[in-house]
Amino acid sequence: MSTDTVNPDSARARLVKHLTGAGDLRTPAIRHAFSAVPRHLFVPGTPLADAYADKILVTKRDVDGTALSSASQPSIVAHMLEQAQPAPGARVLEIGAGTGYNAALLRELVGERGHITTIDVFTDVADDARRNLTAAGYDDVDVLTGDGAAGAPDTAPFDLIVVTAGAWDVPAAWWAQLAPGGRIVVPLRWRGLTRSLALDHQPAGSGGPAHLVSRSMYLCGFIPMSGTSDGGRTVALADNVTLLADQDQPITTDALTGVLDTPRSETWSGVVIPGDQSTEDIWLRMSITEPGTCRIHADGSAIDSGRVTPATRINPALADGDSIAYLASRRVADGPPSRWELGAIGHGPRGAQLADRIAATARDWDRDRDAQPRITLYPADTPDEQIPAGLVIDKRDSRMVFSW
């Protein structure tokens, strides 16, 4: 039997080497934390090879099988810690205790002069995290049970807030509990997509209100937060096709009933990508330029029957009243194999125009594929005259402003 299959130190070293080689681990201190924390102690009963594999491990499911808690994929954990850059002596709040593994990494990074508080909405998850942390030697981490959206006011303020579940908003409690000049790292959702944002707090000054400004952005996926209301709405197009829209968007089932039964129109952009090219940045650009951007989700049966033919099963769409269009792709016959042209398919009275707009967005993306927007968040009560120019998405406790 290979010693790597029974030796946690070897398995952990192999994981660190993999994450470093892939560019996920870049900072020596964070690399050291990954080398020091025994991940297998946070997923007891899991085979060692799985405990140190770069994959998510679901640890709690609902009765219908929906994932409720997990040990996040190590590469995503590494990316978020690189975004966070926890400083020695920092006070940190983690939203979503999970197995306790991320809290242990944070504890390694802030050292004895720092302090980690982690909170989870599920009592059994918090109990397991507390037990795992104690077993691994991190019993000075405070593990709380409660709604993460309320934060931990008794131990605030925090220099850093790290959110390990998908969030639709930056709740008012996080605004209040973040120290001036602090940082929030959060997988934030808008228009159906998710990005891990590192948001730096900028105190009020020169007549402007306090705000959060993005310093980095990373594509990721997380289990949504539990225990607090979400701002997303599901709009049914058919039994096996839905849209996910935000609360500020006037997208309704009533207006779109039967839209998929109307004739379809196709527009092709001329933009060709390899088969392994992600279209997520087109979705990002759509979310900033098109207020009607949302997410279309089709079951395999809907795609197999040809009722809808999106580029991917979870895909950007554009809705306007009684019309929709969604990103599509088709194989390019000539040239190297596995090349796809991007386009859009529309339904409804304005479906063709919406498809044209998606194709135009794909061409804009193609001219500068690496462009990233500036994202700034303001408290929800910030008046319009104090909001800079850009697309504004109003959430419950925050106003998101996007600009290039």
Coordinates of C-alpha atoms in Angstrom, one line a residue, residues 11-290:
A11 CA -1.4 13.7 1.5
R12 CA -1.5 17.3 2.8
A13 CA 1.9 18.1 1.2
R14 CA 0.6 16.8 -2.1
L15 CA -2.5 19.0 -1.9
V16 CA -0.4 22.1 -1.1
K17 CA 1.9 21.3 -4.0
H18 CA -1.0 20.9 -6.4
L19 CA -2.7 24.2 -5.2
T20 CA 0.6 26.0 -5.5
G21 CA 1.4 24.7 -9.0
A22 CA -2.2 25.7 -10.1
G23 CA -1.7 29.2 -8.9
D24 CA -4.4 28.9 -6.2
L25 CA -1.8 29.3 -3.3
R26 CA 0.4 32.3 -3.9
T27 CA 1.2 33.9 -0.4
P28 CA 3.7 32.1 1.8
A29 CA 1.7 32.6 5.0
I30 CA -1.4 31.1 3.4
R31 CA 0.6 28.2 1.9
H32 CA 2.0 27.6 5.5
A33 CA -1.6 27.5 6.9
F34 CA -2.6 24.9 4.4
S35 CA 0.5 22.9 5.3
A36 CA -0.3 23.2 9.0
V37 CA -4.0 22.5 9.3
P38 CA -5.0 18.8 9.2
R39 CA -8.0 18.8 6.9
H40 CA -8.8 15.1 7.5
L41 CA -9.6 15.9 11.2
F42 CA -12.4 18.2 9.9
V43 CA -14.1 15.5 7.8
P44 CA -13.9 12.5 10.1
G45 CA -14.8 9.2 8.5
T46 CA -13.8 10.5 5.1
P47 CA -11.1 8.5 3.2
L48 CA -7.8 10.2 3.4
A49 CA -7.5 10.5 -0.4
D50 CA -10.9 12.3 -0.5
A51 CA -10.1 14.5 2.5
Y52 CA -7.1 15.9 0.6
A53 CA -8.5 15.9 -2.9
D54 CA -9.3 19.3 -4.5
K55 CA -13.1 18.7 -4.4
I56 CA -16.1 19.8 -2.3
L57 CA -17.3 17.4 0.3
V58 CA -21.0 17.7 1.2
T59 CA -21.5 17.1 4.9
K60 CA -25.2 17.9 5.4
R61 CA -28.3 17.5 3.1
D62 CA -31.9 18.3 3.3
V63 CA -34.5 15.5 3.2
D64 CA -34.8 16.0 -0.6
G65 CA -31.0 15.7 -1.1
T66 CA -30.3 19.4 -1.4
A67 CA -26.8 20.3 0.0
L68 CA -27.0 22.4 3.1
S69 CA -23.4 22.4 4.3
S70 CA -20.0 21.3 3.1
A71 CA -16.3 21.3 3.2
S72 CA -15.5 23.7 0.4
Q73 CA -13.2 22.8 -2.5
P74 CA -9.7 23.6 -1.3
S75 CA -8.8 25.6 -4.4
I76 CA -11.8 27.9 -3.7
V77 CA -10.8 28.2 -0.1
A78 CA -7.3 29.2 -1.1
H79 CA -8.6 31.8 -3.6
M80 CA -10.8 33.4 -1.0
L81 CA -8.0 33.5 1.6
E82 CA -5.7 35.1 -1.0
Q83 CA -8.5 37.7 -1.5
A84 CA -8.9 38.2 2.2
Q85 CA -5.2 38.4 3.2
P86 CA -5.9 38.0 6.9
A87 CA -3.3 40.0 8.9
P88 CA -1.7 38.8 12.2
G89 CA -3.7 40.1 15.1
A90 CA -6.9 40.6 13.1
R91 CA -10.4 40.0 14.4
V92 CA -12.3 37.9 11.9
L93 CA -15.9 36.9 11.6
E94 CA -16.7 33.9 9.4
I95 CA -20.2 33.4 8.2
G96 CA -20.8 29.7 7.7
A97 CA -18.8 27.5 10.1
G98 CA -19.1 24.4 8.0
T99 CA -16.6 21.8 9.2
G100 CA -14.5 24.4 11.0
Y101 CA -11.6 23.9 8.5
N102 CA -11.6 27.4 7.2
A103 CA -11.8 28.8 10.7
A104 CA -8.7 26.8 11.5
L105 CA -6.9 28.3 8.5
L106 CA -7.9 31.8 9.6
R107 CA -6.7 31.1 13.1
E108 CA -3.3 30.0 11.8
L109 CA -3.1 33.3 9.8
V110 CA -4.2 35.7 12.5
G111 CA -2.0 34.0 15.2
E112 CA -2.5 34.2 18.9
R113 CA -3.0 37.9 19.0
G114 CA -5.9 37.6 16.6
H115 CA -9.4 36.2 17.2
I116 CA -11.8 34.1 15.1
T117 CA -15.5 34.0 15.5
T118 CA -17.5 31.6 13.2
I119 CA -21.2 31.2 13.1
D120 CA -23.6 28.7 11.5
V121 CA -27.4 28.6 11.4
F122 CA -27.5 24.8 12.0
T123 CA -26.9 23.7 15.6
D124 CA -25.5 20.3 14.5
V125 CA -23.1 21.8 12.0
A126 CA -21.8 24.3 14.7
D127 CA -21.5 21.4 17.2
D128 CA -19.5 19.4 14.7
A129 CA -17.3 22.4 13.8
R130 CA -16.6 23.0 17.5
R131 CA -15.7 19.4 18.0
N132 CA -13.4 19.3 14.9
L133 CA -11.6 22.5 15.9
T134 CA -11.0 21.1 19.4
A135 CA -9.6 17.9 18.0
A136 CA -7.3 19.8 15.7
G137 CA -6.0 22.1 18.5
Y138 CA -8.0 25.2 17.7
D139 CA -10.3 25.3 20.7
D140 CA -9.8 29.1 21.1
V141 CA -12.1 29.7 18.0
D142 CA -15.5 30.9 19.1
V143 CA -18.2 28.9 17.4
L144 CA -21.7 30.4 17.5
T145 CA -25.1 29.2 16.4
G146 CA -27.4 31.7 14.7
D147 CA -28.4 33.4 11.5
G148 CA -25.2 34.6 9.8
A149 CA -27.0 37.6 8.4
A150 CA -27.2 39.0 11.9
G151 CA -23.4 38.6 12.4
A152 CA -22.0 38.5 15.9
P153 CA -22.6 41.9 17.5
D154 CA -21.2 40.9 20.9
T155 CA -17.7 40.4 19.5
A156 CA -17.7 43.2 16.9
P157 CA -16.1 45.1 15.3
F158 CA -14.2 42.9 12.9
D159 CA -11.3 43.7 10.7
L160 CA -12.3 41.0 8.3
I161 CA -15.6 39.2 7.5
V162 CA -15.3 36.1 5.4
V163 CA -18.5 34.6 4.0
T164 CA -18.4 30.9 3.0
A165 CA -22.0 30.6 1.7
G166 CA -23.6 32.3 -1.3
A167 CA -25.1 35.6 -0.3
W168 CA -27.6 37.7 -2.2
D169 CA -26.8 40.9 -0.3
V170 CA -24.4 42.5 2.2
P171 CA -26.8 42.7 5.2
A172 CA -27.0 45.8 7.4
A173 CA -25.4 43.9 10.3
W174 CA -22.3 43.3 8.3
W175 CA -22.0 46.9 7.4
A176 CA -22.4 47.8 11.1
Q177 CA -19.9 45.2 12.4
L178 CA -17.1 45.8 10.0
A179 CA -14.4 48.1 11.4
P180 CA -13.5 51.2 9.4
G181 CA -11.0 50.3 6.7
G182 CA -11.9 46.6 7.1
R183 CA -12.6 44.0 4.4
I184 CA -15.5 41.7 3.5
V185 CA -14.9 38.7 1.2
V186 CA -18.2 37.3 0.1
P187 CA -19.6 35.1 -2.7
L188 CA -22.2 37.7 -3.8
R189 CA -25.0 36.9 -6.2
W190 CA -26.7 39.2 -8.7
R191 CA -28.6 38.6 -11.9
G192 CA -28.2 34.8 -11.3
L193 CA -24.4 34.7 -11.3
T194 CA -22.0 34.5 -8.3
R195 CA -18.6 36.1 -7.8
S196 CA -16.4 36.1 -4.7
L197 CA -15.7 39.8 -4.1
A198 CA -13.1 41.3 -1.8
L199 CA -14.7 44.5 -0.7
D200 CA -12.7 47.2 1.1
H201 CA -14.4 49.6 3.4
Q202 CA -13.9 53.2 2.6
P203 CA -15.0 55.5 5.5
A204 CA -17.1 58.6 4.8
G205 CA -15.2 61.7 3.7
S206 CA -15.1 64.7 1.4
G207 CA -18.9 64.8 1.5
G208 CA -19.3 61.2 0.4
P209 CA -20.8 58.3 2.3
A210 CA -19.0 55.3 3.6
H211 CA -18.9 52.5 1.0
L212 CA -17.3 49.2 -0.1
V213 CA -15.2 49.0 -3.2
S214 CA -14.1 45.8 -4.9
R215 CA -10.4 45.1 -5.1
S216 CA -10.7 41.6 -6.6
M217 CA -13.3 39.2 -8.1
Y218 CA -13.2 35.5 -8.5
L219 CA -15.7 33.1 -10.2
C220 CA -17.1 30.6 -7.7
G221 CA -20.1 28.7 -6.6
F222 CA -21.4 28.2 -3.1
I223 CA -24.3 26.7 -1.3
P224 CA -26.7 29.6 -0.6
M225 CA -27.0 31.0 2.9
S226 CA -29.8 29.5 5.0
G227 CA -31.8 31.1 7.7
T228 CA -32.4 34.5 6.0
S229 CA -34.7 35.6 3.2
D230 CA -33.2 35.6 -0.3
G231 CA -33.8 38.3 -2.9
G232 CA -34.0 35.9 -5.8
R233 CA -37.3 34.9 -7.4
T234 CA -38.1 31.9 -9.5
V235 CA -40.2 32.5 -12.6
A236 CA -41.6 29.4 -14.4
L237 CA -41.4 29.3 -18.2
A238 CA -42.4 25.6 -18.4
D239 CA -42.5 22.6 -16.2
N240 CA -38.8 22.0 -16.8
V241 CA -37.5 25.5 -17.5
T242 CA -37.2 28.4 -15.0
L243 CA -35.8 31.9 -14.8
L244 CA -34.1 33.2 -11.6
A245 CA -34.6 36.9 -11.3
D246 CA -33.8 39.5 -8.6
Q247 CA -36.4 41.3 -6.5
D248 CA -35.9 44.6 -8.3
Q249 CA -36.6 43.2 -11.8
P250 CA -40.2 43.3 -13.2
I251 CA -40.0 39.8 -14.6
T252 CA -43.1 37.7 -13.9
T253 CA -44.6 34.3 -14.8
D254 CA -47.8 35.9 -15.9
A255 CA -46.1 38.0 -18.6
L256 CA -43.9 35.1 -19.8
T257 CA -46.5 32.2 -19.7
G258 CA -46.3 30.3 -23.0
V259 CA -43.4 32.4 -24.4
L260 CA -41.4 29.2 -25.3
D261 CA -44.3 28.1 -27.5
T262 CA -43.9 31.2 -29.7
P263 CA -41.6 31.0 -32.8
R264 CA -37.9 31.2 -32.0
S265 CA -35.4 33.6 -33.6
E266 CA -31.7 33.0 -33.8
T267 CA -28.9 35.5 -34.0
W268 CA -25.2 34.5 -34.3
S269 CA -22.4 36.8 -33.3
G270 CA -19.4 35.5 -35.3
V271 CA -17.5 35.1 -32.0
V272 CA -15.9 31.7 -31.9
I273 CA -14.6 30.0 -28.7
P274 CA -13.0 26.7 -27.9
G275 CA -15.2 24.1 -26.3
D276 CA -13.5 24.6 -22.9
Q277 CA -13.9 28.4 -22.9
S278 CA -16.2 29.7 -20.1
T279 CA -19.0 32.1 -21.1
E280 CA -19.2 33.5 -17.5
D281 CA -17.6 36.8 -18.4
I282 CA -20.2 37.4 -21.1
W283 CA -22.8 36.9 -18.4
L284 CA -20.9 39.3 -16.2
R285 CA -20.9 41.9 -18.9
M286 CA -24.6 41.4 -19.6
S287 CA -25.4 41.9 -15.9
I288 CA -23.8 45.4 -16.1
T289 CA -25.2 46.5 -19.4
E290 CA -28.6 44.9 -19.5

